[in-house]
Every structure is written in C-alpha cells, then in structure tokens.
Coordinates of C-alpha atoms in Angstrom, one line a residue:
M1 CA -31.2 12.2 -3.0
P2 CA -29.9 10.4 -6.1
L3 CA -26.3 9.2 -5.9
A4 CA -23.7 10.0 -8.5
W5 CA -20.0 9.3 -9.2
R6 CA -17.7 11.9 -7.7
R7 CA -15.8 13.5 -10.6
L8 CA -12.2 14.6 -10.2
P9 CA -11.4 18.2 -11.2
E10 CA -9.9 18.2 -14.7
D11 CA -6.5 19.5 -13.4
L12 CA -6.3 16.5 -11.1
A13 CA -7.1 13.9 -13.6
I14 CA -4.6 11.0 -14.0
A15 CA -1.9 11.9 -16.4
P16 CA -0.3 9.6 -19.0
E17 CA 2.6 7.6 -17.7
T18 CA 5.0 9.6 -19.8
T19 CA 4.0 12.8 -18.1
P20 CA 5.0 13.3 -14.5
M21 CA 2.1 14.4 -12.3
T22 CA 2.6 17.6 -10.4
T23 CA 0.5 19.5 -7.9
S24 CA 0.6 23.1 -6.8
A25 CA -1.3 25.4 -4.6
S26 CA -3.4 26.6 -7.6
M27 CA -4.5 23.1 -8.3
I28 CA -6.0 22.5 -4.8
P29 CA -9.7 23.3 -4.8
P30 CA -10.7 25.9 -2.3
L31 CA -11.8 24.7 1.1
P32 CA -15.2 25.5 2.5
P33 CA -15.4 28.1 5.2
N34 CA -14.9 27.0 8.8
P35 CA -18.5 26.4 10.0
L36 CA -17.6 27.3 13.6
R37 CA -16.9 30.9 12.4
K38 CA -19.7 31.1 9.9
G39 CA -21.8 34.2 10.4
L40 CA -19.4 35.8 12.8
V41 CA -17.1 37.6 10.3
D42 CA -19.3 38.3 7.4
D43 CA -22.8 38.8 8.9
R44 CA -22.0 40.9 12.0
T45 CA -20.8 44.4 12.1
R46 CA -18.1 45.7 14.4
D47 CA -19.4 48.6 16.4
A48 CA -17.2 51.6 16.9
C49 CA -15.5 51.4 20.3
A50 CA -12.7 52.3 22.6
V51 CA -10.4 49.6 24.1
V52 CA -9.1 50.5 27.5
I53 CA -6.1 48.4 28.6
F54 CA -5.3 48.4 32.3
G55 CA -1.7 47.4 32.8
A56 CA -0.6 49.0 29.6
S57 CA 3.0 49.2 30.6
G58 CA 3.4 45.5 30.9
D59 CA 4.8 42.9 28.6
L60 CA 1.4 41.5 27.6
T61 CA 0.4 44.8 26.1
R62 CA 3.6 45.3 24.2
R63 CA 4.1 41.7 23.0
K64 CA 0.5 40.5 22.4
L65 CA -2.3 43.0 22.6
M66 CA -0.9 46.0 20.7
P67 CA 0.5 43.8 17.9
A68 CA -2.9 42.0 17.7
L69 CA -4.7 45.3 17.4
Y70 CA -2.3 46.6 14.8
N71 CA -2.7 43.4 12.7
L72 CA -6.5 43.8 12.9
A73 CA -6.1 47.4 11.6
A74 CA -3.8 46.2 8.8
G75 CA -6.4 43.6 7.8
N76 CA -9.2 46.3 7.9
S77 CA -10.9 44.4 10.7
L78 CA -11.2 47.3 13.1
P79 CA -14.2 49.7 13.0
S80 CA -13.5 53.2 11.6
G81 CA -14.4 54.7 15.0
F82 CA -11.8 53.1 17.1
A83 CA -9.5 54.2 19.9
V84 CA -7.2 52.4 22.4
L85 CA -6.3 53.9 25.8
G86 CA -3.6 52.5 28.0
V87 CA -3.8 52.9 31.8
A88 CA -0.8 52.3 34.1
R89 CA 1.1 53.9 37.0
R90 CA 4.2 54.8 35.0
D91 CA 4.7 58.3 33.9
K92 CA 4.3 58.5 30.1
T93 CA 2.9 60.9 27.6
D94 CA 0.7 59.9 24.6
E95 CA 3.8 60.3 22.4
S96 CA 6.1 58.2 24.5
F97 CA 3.5 55.5 24.9
R98 CA 2.9 55.4 21.1
A99 CA 6.6 55.1 20.5
E100 CA 6.9 52.2 22.9
M101 CA 4.0 50.4 21.3
K102 CA 5.4 50.9 17.8
Q103 CA 8.7 49.2 19.0
G104 CA 6.6 46.3 20.4
V105 CA 4.6 46.0 17.1
A106 CA 7.8 46.1 15.1
E107 CA 9.3 43.3 17.2
F108 CA 6.4 41.0 17.8
S109 CA 3.8 41.6 15.0
R110 CA 3.3 38.7 12.6
T111 CA 3.1 41.2 9.7
K112 CA 6.5 42.8 9.1
P113 CA 7.7 45.4 8.4
I114 CA 5.2 47.9 9.8
D115 CA 3.3 49.7 7.0
P116 CA 3.9 53.4 7.6
S117 CA 0.5 54.5 6.4
T118 CA -1.3 51.9 8.4
W119 CA 0.6 52.7 11.6
A120 CA 0.1 56.5 11.1
A121 CA -3.7 56.0 11.0
F122 CA -3.6 53.5 13.8
E123 CA -1.5 55.5 16.3
R124 CA -3.8 58.5 16.0
G125 CA -6.3 56.6 18.1
I126 CA -3.7 55.6 20.8
G127 CA -3.6 57.5 24.1
Y128 CA -2.4 57.1 27.7
V129 CA -3.8 57.7 31.1
R130 CA -1.5 57.7 34.1
G131 CA -2.9 56.5 37.4
S132 CA -3.4 53.8 40.0
A133 CA -6.2 51.2 39.9
S134 CA -7.2 52.1 43.4
D135 CA -7.3 55.9 42.9
A136 CA -10.7 57.5 42.0
A137 CA -8.9 60.2 40.1
T138 CA -7.7 57.7 37.6
Y139 CA -11.2 56.9 36.5
E140 CA -12.1 60.6 36.3
A141 CA -9.1 61.1 34.0
L142 CA -10.2 58.0 32.0
R143 CA -13.7 59.4 31.7
A144 CA -12.4 62.6 30.2
R145 CA -10.2 60.7 27.7
L146 CA -13.1 58.4 26.7
E147 CA -15.4 61.4 26.1
Q148 CA -12.6 62.9 23.9
A149 CA -12.4 59.6 22.0
D150 CA -16.1 59.6 21.4
K151 CA -16.0 63.2 20.1
E152 CA -12.8 62.9 18.0
R153 CA -12.7 59.2 17.0
G154 CA -16.4 58.4 16.9
A155 CA -16.1 55.6 19.5
G156 CA -19.8 55.7 20.1
Q157 CA -19.6 55.4 24.0
N158 CA -18.9 51.6 23.5
R159 CA -16.2 50.4 25.9
L160 CA -14.0 47.2 26.0
F161 CA -12.1 47.2 29.3
Y162 CA -9.1 44.8 29.1
L163 CA -7.5 43.9 32.5
A164 CA -3.9 42.9 31.6
V165 CA -3.0 43.1 35.3
P166 CA -2.2 40.7 38.1
P167 CA -5.4 39.1 39.6
S168 CA -4.9 41.1 42.8
E169 CA -5.9 44.2 40.9
F170 CA -9.1 42.8 39.3
G171 CA -11.1 43.8 42.4
P172 CA -10.0 47.4 42.7
I173 CA -10.5 48.0 38.9
V174 CA -14.0 46.5 38.9
E175 CA -14.8 48.6 42.0
G176 CA -13.4 51.7 40.3
L177 CA -15.4 51.2 37.1
R178 CA -18.6 50.6 39.0
A179 CA -18.1 53.6 41.4
S180 CA -17.3 55.9 38.5
K181 CA -20.3 54.7 36.5
L182 CA -18.1 54.0 33.5
V183 CA -20.0 50.8 32.8
A184 CA -23.1 50.9 30.6
P185 CA -26.0 49.5 32.7
G186 CA -28.4 46.7 31.7
G187 CA -26.0 44.1 30.2
A188 CA -25.3 43.2 26.6
A189 CA -28.8 42.0 25.8
A190 CA -30.4 45.2 27.1
S191 CA -27.9 47.3 25.1
A192 CA -28.7 45.3 21.9
R193 CA -32.4 45.7 22.4
S194 CA -32.2 49.5 23.1
G195 CA -29.5 50.2 20.5
G196 CA -27.6 51.9 23.3
P197 CA -23.9 51.8 24.1
W198 CA -22.3 48.7 25.5
S199 CA -19.6 47.9 28.0
R200 CA -17.6 44.7 28.2
V201 CA -14.7 43.5 30.4
V202 CA -11.9 41.0 29.6
F203 CA -10.1 39.2 32.4
E204 CA -6.7 37.5 31.9
K205 CA -6.1 34.2 33.7
P206 CA -5.7 33.0 36.4
F207 CA -9.2 34.0 37.5
G208 CA -8.8 33.5 41.3
H209 CA -6.3 31.3 43.0
D210 CA -8.7 28.7 44.4
L211 CA -12.4 28.0 44.4
A212 CA -13.3 30.4 47.2
S213 CA -11.4 33.3 45.6
A214 CA -12.9 32.6 42.2
V215 CA -16.5 32.6 43.6
S216 CA -15.7 35.8 45.5
L217 CA -14.3 37.5 42.4
N218 CA -17.3 36.4 40.3
D219 CA -19.6 37.8 42.9
L220 CA -17.7 41.1 42.9
V221 CA -17.7 41.3 39.0
A222 CA -21.5 40.7 39.1
T223 CA -22.0 43.9 41.1
A224 CA -20.7 45.9 38.1
F225 CA -21.3 43.7 35.0
D226 CA -23.9 41.3 33.7
E227 CA -22.5 37.9 32.9
S228 CA -23.1 38.6 29.2
Q229 CA -20.6 41.5 29.5
V230 CA -17.8 39.4 31.1
F231 CA -15.1 37.8 28.9
R232 CA -12.7 35.5 30.8
I233 CA -9.9 35.0 28.3
D234 CA -7.9 31.8 27.7
H235 CA -5.7 32.5 24.7
Y236 CA -5.5 28.7 23.9
L237 CA -9.1 28.9 22.8
G238 CA -8.1 31.5 20.1
K239 CA -5.6 29.1 18.4
E240 CA -6.7 27.8 15.1
T241 CA -6.3 24.1 15.9
V242 CA -8.3 24.4 19.1
Q243 CA -11.1 26.1 17.2
N244 CA -10.9 23.5 14.4
L245 CA -11.3 20.7 16.9
L246 CA -15.1 21.1 17.0
V247 CA -15.2 21.3 13.2
F248 CA -13.0 18.3 12.8
R249 CA -15.2 16.2 15.2
F250 CA -18.7 17.3 14.2
A251 CA -18.4 18.1 10.5
N252 CA -16.7 14.9 9.5
S253 CA -18.8 11.7 9.7
L254 CA -15.6 9.6 9.6
F255 CA -14.4 10.5 13.1
E256 CA -17.3 11.1 15.3
P257 CA -18.6 7.5 15.3
V258 CA -15.3 6.2 16.7
W259 CA -14.9 9.1 19.3
G260 CA -15.7 7.2 22.5
R261 CA -15.2 4.2 24.7
E262 CA -16.0 1.6 22.0
H263 CA -12.9 2.5 19.9
V264 CA -10.7 4.8 22.0
D265 CA -8.2 3.2 24.4
H266 CA -7.0 6.4 26.1
V267 CA -6.3 10.1 25.4
Q268 CA -3.1 12.0 26.2
I269 CA -3.0 15.8 26.4
T270 CA 0.4 17.4 26.7
V271 CA 1.2 21.1 27.3
A272 CA 5.0 21.3 27.4
E273 CA 7.4 24.3 27.3
E274 CA 11.1 24.4 26.9
I275 CA 11.5 27.7 28.8
G276 CA 11.7 27.9 32.5
V277 CA 10.1 30.6 34.7
E278 CA 12.6 33.2 33.4
T279 CA 11.8 36.5 35.2
R280 CA 8.5 35.3 36.6
G281 CA 9.9 33.7 39.8
K282 CA 7.7 35.7 42.1
F283 CA 4.6 34.9 40.1
Y284 CA 5.4 31.2 39.9
E285 CA 6.1 31.0 43.7
R286 CA 2.5 32.1 44.2
T287 CA 1.0 30.1 41.3
G288 CA 2.8 27.0 40.1
V289 CA 2.1 25.2 36.9
T290 CA -1.3 23.9 38.3
R291 CA -2.8 27.3 38.6
D292 CA -0.9 28.7 35.6
I293 CA -1.7 26.0 33.0
V294 CA -3.6 22.9 34.3
E295 CA -6.7 24.7 35.9
N296 CA -7.4 26.7 32.7
H297 CA -5.6 25.7 29.4
L298 CA -5.4 22.0 30.0
M299 CA -9.0 21.7 31.4
Q300 CA -10.3 23.6 28.4
L301 CA -8.5 21.3 26.0
L302 CA -9.9 18.3 27.8
C303 CA -13.5 19.7 27.6
L304 CA -13.3 20.4 23.9
T305 CA -12.0 16.8 23.3
A306 CA -14.6 15.1 25.4
M307 CA -17.7 17.3 25.0
E308 CA -20.9 16.1 23.3
P309 CA -22.2 17.9 20.1
P310 CA -23.8 21.2 21.1
I311 CA -27.3 21.9 19.9
S312 CA -26.0 25.0 18.0
L313 CA -22.8 27.0 17.7
S314 CA -24.1 29.8 20.0
A315 CA -21.8 30.7 22.9
D316 CA -23.9 29.3 25.6
A317 CA -24.7 26.0 23.7
V318 CA -21.0 25.3 23.3
R319 CA -20.2 26.3 26.9
D320 CA -23.1 24.2 28.3
E321 CA -21.5 21.1 26.9
K322 CA -18.1 21.9 28.3
V323 CA -19.6 22.4 31.7
K324 CA -21.2 19.0 31.5
V325 CA -17.8 17.4 31.0
L326 CA -16.4 19.3 34.0
R327 CA -19.3 18.0 36.1
S328 CA -18.6 14.5 34.9
L329 CA -15.0 14.5 36.1
R330 CA -14.5 11.8 38.8
A331 CA -13.4 13.6 41.9
L332 CA -10.0 12.5 43.2
Q333 CA -10.2 11.2 46.8
P334 CA -7.3 12.0 49.2
N335 CA -5.9 8.4 49.0
E336 CA -6.0 8.5 45.1
I337 CA -4.1 11.8 44.7
A338 CA -0.7 10.3 45.5
R339 CA -1.5 7.5 43.1
D340 CA -3.0 9.4 40.2
V341 CA -1.3 12.7 40.3
V342 CA 2.5 13.4 39.9
R343 CA 4.0 16.8 40.6
G344 CA 7.6 17.6 39.7
Q345 CA 10.1 20.4 39.7
Y346 CA 12.8 20.9 37.2
A347 CA 16.4 20.6 38.3
R348 CA 19.6 21.6 36.5
G349 CA 19.8 20.1 33.0
I350 CA 20.5 20.7 29.3
V351 CA 18.0 22.2 26.9
R352 CA 18.9 22.5 23.2
G353 CA 22.6 22.0 24.1
E354 CA 22.6 24.7 26.7
D355 CA 23.2 24.1 30.4
V356 CA 20.3 25.6 32.4
N357 CA 19.6 26.2 36.1
G358 CA 17.1 24.3 38.2
Y359 CA 14.0 26.0 39.4
R360 CA 15.4 26.7 42.9
S361 CA 18.3 28.6 41.3
E362 CA 16.0 30.9 39.4
P363 CA 15.7 34.6 40.4
D364 CA 13.1 35.3 43.2
V365 CA 12.6 31.6 43.9
A366 CA 13.1 30.1 47.4
A367 CA 16.1 27.8 47.9
D368 CA 13.8 25.1 49.4
S369 CA 10.7 25.8 47.2
R370 CA 8.0 23.1 47.0
V371 CA 6.3 24.8 44.0
E372 CA 5.5 22.4 41.1
T373 CA 6.7 23.1 37.6
Y374 CA 5.3 19.8 36.3
V375 CA 2.0 18.0 36.8
A376 CA 0.8 14.7 35.3
M377 CA -2.7 13.4 36.1
R378 CA -4.9 10.4 35.4
V379 CA -8.4 11.8 34.8
Q380 CA -11.6 9.8 34.6
I381 CA -14.8 11.0 33.0
D382 CA -17.9 9.3 34.4
N383 CA -20.4 9.6 31.5
W384 CA -21.8 7.4 28.8
R385 CA -19.2 8.2 26.1
W386 CA -16.0 8.0 28.1
S387 CA -16.7 5.6 30.9
G388 CA -13.5 3.5 31.4
V389 CA -11.3 5.6 29.1
P390 CA -8.5 7.3 31.0
F391 CA -7.3 10.8 30.0
Y392 CA -3.7 11.3 30.9
V393 CA -2.8 15.0 31.0
R394 CA 0.5 16.6 31.7
A395 CA 2.0 20.1 31.7
G396 CA 5.5 21.3 32.5
K397 CA 8.3 23.8 32.2
R398 CA 11.8 23.0 30.9
M399 CA 10.6 20.0 29.0
A400 CA 12.4 18.3 26.1
R401 CA 10.6 20.5 23.6
R402 CA 7.8 23.1 23.3
V403 CA 4.7 21.3 22.2
T404 CA 0.9 21.2 22.9
E405 CA -0.8 18.1 21.6
I406 CA -4.0 16.2 22.0
A407 CA -3.5 12.5 21.1
V408 CA -6.4 10.1 20.8
V409 CA -5.0 6.5 21.0
F410 CA -7.4 3.9 19.5
R411 CA -7.9 0.3 20.7
S412 CA -5.9 -2.4 19.0
A413 CA -7.5 -4.4 16.3
P414 CA -9.5 -7.3 17.9
H415 CA -7.6 -9.9 15.8
A416 CA -4.2 -8.7 14.8
L417 CA -3.1 -11.0 11.9
F418 CA 0.3 -9.5 11.8
S419 CA 1.2 -9.0 15.5
A420 CA 3.0 -12.4 15.9
R421 CA 5.1 -11.8 12.8
Q422 CA 6.1 -8.3 13.8
G423 CA 6.3 -8.7 17.5
G424 CA 3.3 -6.4 18.0
I425 CA 2.1 -3.4 16.1
A426 CA 1.6 0.2 17.2
P427 CA -2.0 1.4 17.8
N428 CA -3.6 3.9 15.5
V429 CA -3.2 7.5 16.9
L430 CA -4.9 10.7 15.9
S431 CA -2.9 13.7 17.1
L432 CA -3.9 17.3 17.0
R433 CA -1.0 19.7 17.3
I434 CA -2.0 23.0 18.9
Q435 CA 1.6 24.4 18.8
P436 CA 4.0 24.7 17.2
D437 CA 3.5 23.5 13.6
E438 CA -0.3 23.5 14.0
G439 CA -1.9 20.5 12.3
I440 CA -3.5 17.1 12.5
A441 CA -1.9 13.7 12.0
L442 CA -3.3 10.2 11.7
R443 CA -0.9 7.3 12.3
F444 CA -1.7 3.9 11.0
I445 CA 0.0 0.7 9.9
S446 CA 1.1 0.1 6.3
K447 CA 3.2 -2.5 4.4
E448 CA 6.6 -1.6 3.1
P449 CA 7.1 -2.2 -0.6
G450 CA 8.8 -5.5 -1.4
Q451 CA 8.4 -9.2 -1.4
Q452 CA 8.3 -9.6 2.4
T453 CA 5.5 -8.4 4.6
I454 CA 7.2 -5.7 6.6
L455 CA 4.9 -3.4 8.5
R456 CA 5.6 0.3 9.0
D457 CA 3.9 2.9 11.2
V458 CA 3.1 5.8 8.9
A459 CA 1.3 9.1 9.1
M460 CA -1.1 11.2 7.1
D461 CA -0.1 14.7 8.2
F462 CA -2.1 17.9 7.6
R463 CA -0.3 21.1 8.4
Y464 CA -2.0 24.5 8.6
G465 CA 1.1 26.4 7.3
A466 CA 1.3 24.2 4.2
T467 CA -2.4 24.4 3.4
F468 CA -3.4 27.9 4.4
G469 CA -0.1 29.8 4.6
S470 CA 2.0 30.4 7.7
N471 CA 0.8 34.0 8.3
T472 CA -2.4 33.0 10.1
P473 CA -4.0 35.3 12.7
E474 CA -2.7 35.1 16.2
A475 CA -4.9 33.9 19.0
Y476 CA -5.3 37.4 20.6
E477 CA -6.4 38.8 17.2
R478 CA -9.3 36.4 17.1
L479 CA -10.2 36.9 20.8
L480 CA -10.1 40.7 20.8
L481 CA -12.3 40.9 17.7
D482 CA -14.8 38.4 19.2
A483 CA -14.9 40.5 22.4
M484 CA -15.6 43.6 20.3
R485 CA -18.4 41.8 18.6
G486 CA -19.8 40.4 21.9
D487 CA -19.3 36.8 20.9
A488 CA -18.3 34.8 24.0
T489 CA -18.0 31.3 22.4
L490 CA -14.2 31.2 22.9
F491 CA -14.3 32.6 26.4
T492 CA -15.0 30.8 29.7
R493 CA -18.2 31.3 31.6
R494 CA -18.6 31.7 35.4
D495 CA -19.7 28.1 36.0
E496 CA -16.9 26.8 33.9
V497 CA -14.3 28.6 36.0
E498 CA -15.8 27.4 39.2
Q499 CA -16.1 23.8 38.1
Q500 CA -12.5 23.8 37.0
W501 CA -11.4 25.0 40.4
A502 CA -13.7 22.5 42.2
Y503 CA -11.9 19.7 40.5
I504 CA -8.4 20.9 40.9
E505 CA -8.6 22.4 44.5
P506 CA -8.6 19.0 46.4
V507 CA -5.3 18.2 44.7
M508 CA -3.7 21.4 45.8
R509 CA -5.1 21.1 49.3
A510 CA -3.6 17.6 49.6
W511 CA -0.2 19.0 48.5
D512 CA -0.4 21.7 51.1
T513 CA -0.9 19.2 53.9
D514 CA 1.4 16.3 52.9
G515 CA 4.6 18.4 53.2
A516 CA 6.2 16.3 50.4
T517 CA 8.7 17.8 48.0
P518 CA 7.9 17.6 44.3
R519 CA 9.8 14.9 42.3
F520 CA 12.8 16.4 40.6
Y521 CA 13.4 15.9 36.9
P522 CA 16.3 17.2 34.8
A523 CA 15.6 20.2 32.6
G524 CA 15.3 19.0 29.0
S525 CA 13.6 15.7 29.8
W526 CA 9.9 14.7 29.7
G527 CA 9.4 14.9 33.4
P528 CA 10.0 12.7 36.5
E529 CA 10.1 8.9 36.3
Q530 CA 7.0 8.7 38.4
A531 CA 5.0 10.2 35.6
D532 CA 6.0 7.2 33.4
E533 CA 4.8 4.8 36.1
L534 CA 1.4 6.6 36.0
L535 CA 0.9 5.0 32.6
S536 CA 3.1 1.9 32.8
R537 CA 1.0 0.4 35.5
D538 CA -1.9 0.5 33.1
G539 CA 0.2 -1.1 30.3
R540 CA 0.6 2.2 28.5
Q541 CA 3.3 4.8 27.9
W542 CA 3.6 8.5 27.1
R543 CA 4.0 9.6 23.6
K544 CA 7.1 11.6 22.7
P545 CA 5.5 14.3 20.5

C-alpha cells in the first residue's frame, strides 16, 4: 500500500500569527464507530418481547431498571411490541405501580424532564402481578398477563425474566418458571433456527455466596434454561470505559506492544466508594465487600485488563479469554493470605466534612462484627504476558472519594538522564477512569518552559463527557438491550463465575478460621495502614486517584 502525507483538515490548518487559533466541537472530525459494538446496534433487530421483573417493588427496579427502559423508549430503542410486568409480594394495582415507576423515572432518569407523550406510550405496556416467588398461583397469574401482553401489545411470546431479588429467591423462581412451563424449550440457538419464541433470564449478583453454592445454583438453572439463555449481569461491564478497554487495547497499535511484563512494572485496580452500607446492614453482614465487589466487579476488571486478544468479538470468544486469565491466577496458599491480603473495616471518621459512624454503629450491624468493608490483595498471573508483574487490587466503603480506576504503571526508563538532577522522576502511568468522570489519562514527564531544566509530571487527559457529551447511556440501558438481543458478550458465563469463586474462596475460608478482627481504618481515608505496607515492601505505593 503506497504511503502518503497525512493532510490536516482545512479548518485545523495553522493560522497566521495574527489570528488566534480556536477549536470547537464542530471542528473536531467525527470519530469512527466503536468496533466492539459494530453490528450489534445497526444490523440486528430487536424482537418484540415482554420483560418480567421479579422484585419489582425494590429499589433496583425504581432507581435503575425502569429509568433504563424508559430511556430506551425515549431513544426509540425498544421494539414496538413491548411490555414490562412487575412481580412482587406487595399489594399494588397496575395504576399504582405505574405511578410509582413514573416517580422513579422522574427522579433517577438521565433524561429529564419526562416527555409526556413518551411516557404515555411507555406506561401503556406496564403491568403488575402480585404474588410470592414460591407460590404456584403467582406463575399462573403471570401466564395470564403474558398472554394478554402477547395479544394486546404484540410481545410475540418472547420473554426476558429479570431476577432483581436476593440470591435466596433465585432457586424458587427458577423452579417456578420451570414447573409452570413459562420457559421456551430448546435454548437460544434452537429458537433462532426454528424462528420460534425465545426465553432468557437475567440474574443480579452475587451469584452464589461461595463456590459450592454457585455450582449448585448453576446446576439448578441448567434444569430450566440452556446456558445460551442465561445472562448473569455485572453492571460494571455496561459502563462505557469498561467496554472501551478492549477497543483501546486492541484497536491502537501504540499501546498493545507495551502491554505486558517487558514494559509494565505493576497494575493497580481501585474500586472505592464514599458511602457506607447505609440501610444495607443486614445484607452486608451476610456478604461483606469481598462477595459484594471483589468476587465479581473487581475480578472482571482484572480479566479485561490482562486478557489476550480474542479471535473475534463474539460473546464466547471474549469470555474464553477472560476465563484463561482466571485459570492463570496464582492460588493463594494459607500462609500467603496473611501476607498478600489485607481486610479492613471502617471506623468513625469524616467524609466530605461530615462526621460519620463506623461500620459497627450502622443499623442492623453486630456490635462486634468481623465483616470486612475493605480488601486489598496482591494478585499474580502465571502466564507468558504477565509473569512477574503484580496486580494490586483494592475495594472499600467509606473511602476518601468515590472512584473506580485501572492504573497501568510502566517501568522506569533504563537510563534516566535526569533522575540525579531531579531526585528521581515519576513513572509513566496510563489510568482508565471507570467512574466518575469517565476517561483515559496518560501521565508522562515534560520540561517546564524556561532556562533551567525543570521536569514536570503532566497528563494527556481524555474525558468522555467533553468529547461525546455527558448524557451517555447508563450501564443498565446497554445491558438490558443486549439481553433483549441475545448478545451475552457483556455478561458472565458459568465457568467465569465458578473460576472467580474458586480463586476467592480460600481467602474467605482462611478468615473464617483465623478468628482475627479486620484492621480498622477511619472513614474518609484510603484504607488501613497495612494496605500501604502491601506495596511498600515491594518498593511501590498506592496511587491517590
């Protein structure tokens, strides 16, 4: 292919010195489409369907699911034959349920205010079924409402069952759906071949509470659904920066050659929240931050950072590479857990100038609770690309600020000409901000203007909001739409879930037997001092995002 000079667009040509150069959004050339999403939006139709939400009276439905569905409707992304049925134990009518959902959309939707005509069309497809997950009569009532939706809304007998319920109710609902024969048989592939109706099920995390329960639940789900019909949701995978990670790595020849042990010193992954457990004390006493965040969100971020290029962008090709990473994780031996894993619990402290309680003073929390609200780990990946490169991961509640970040810290230059003059220079760091202020920043060393050689650590900073606008789709919008399309790329597969638990479970087992209390850290800090020692003994330190 012949080479040619790259020409600047005329509106970006160098202006005369007397004319100040300006740029605007209209002067920026349009970006190419995201190749990870290519073919999913434009080339695939959205079948008419009914979405059934079990646990429809909960916060997740009001704060996330219904606003996401409304935003899809406002963006003309829902099929014309669409209905949504809420199922819960509370006594509601269709009208009262619609009114509650409208309040939730008005408060939590990213598109405000509600458009009256859009909502009027959307709410006509909303209905409510009262009943318990363990009561056979619930499923008979649900069947009648689904048949009504097929007749009145043209839902085409296609069903997306969304289980927005505690994990303890997963089993009874799967049993109820199987016993009532509300699931289309044959799996997704068979439905596609025959042109018949499809059924899919979405599970919220956590999927099980340990390896044995996850395997048992997977076995139970397999009695009613083919694996191609099962969508285990991790909403982090619906965030734009997470999706863009594969594009950033594999579509840019600049970064992939240095993405490995030859050039990377270590990787830090941080999932920090300012909030405490709030009203979720009972849930957290059973779960802790390890089951709530580390086993799912954090492990998925690690896999996407460390995985090899997939052979294609199909769901199984991408997930195959993530599973390879999980299988390459070096298992932590009992004597290594105390050294390479730090667990903490937040104590009383100050967050954003406000005095806040410690975890043990939260509602529904035991006064002597040993539940962890913070975990930091040193993770090793035993494969060709990452051998010898530690991954330091941490997750916590009541931290100094809310931030999720992947930071790739590169090795120092082999011969630093300026290190003696400056007393050492900072390493280059590539950071991917998942939330908030989604974006990508590259830190490098530059010289300050002037007669003296003074070095400065500077950043090239790309922000999604500045480039694409701040009103980007929420994670649940993307994931719900993909589930309706049957695209499982951004959902976790059975073997992924079980491998994640297989790695984490020895850590939790060791905690159960050692009887030790988590290390306390003041709310509003970056965690216990022992987490700093995890890196300092390797001659490194945590970033402060």
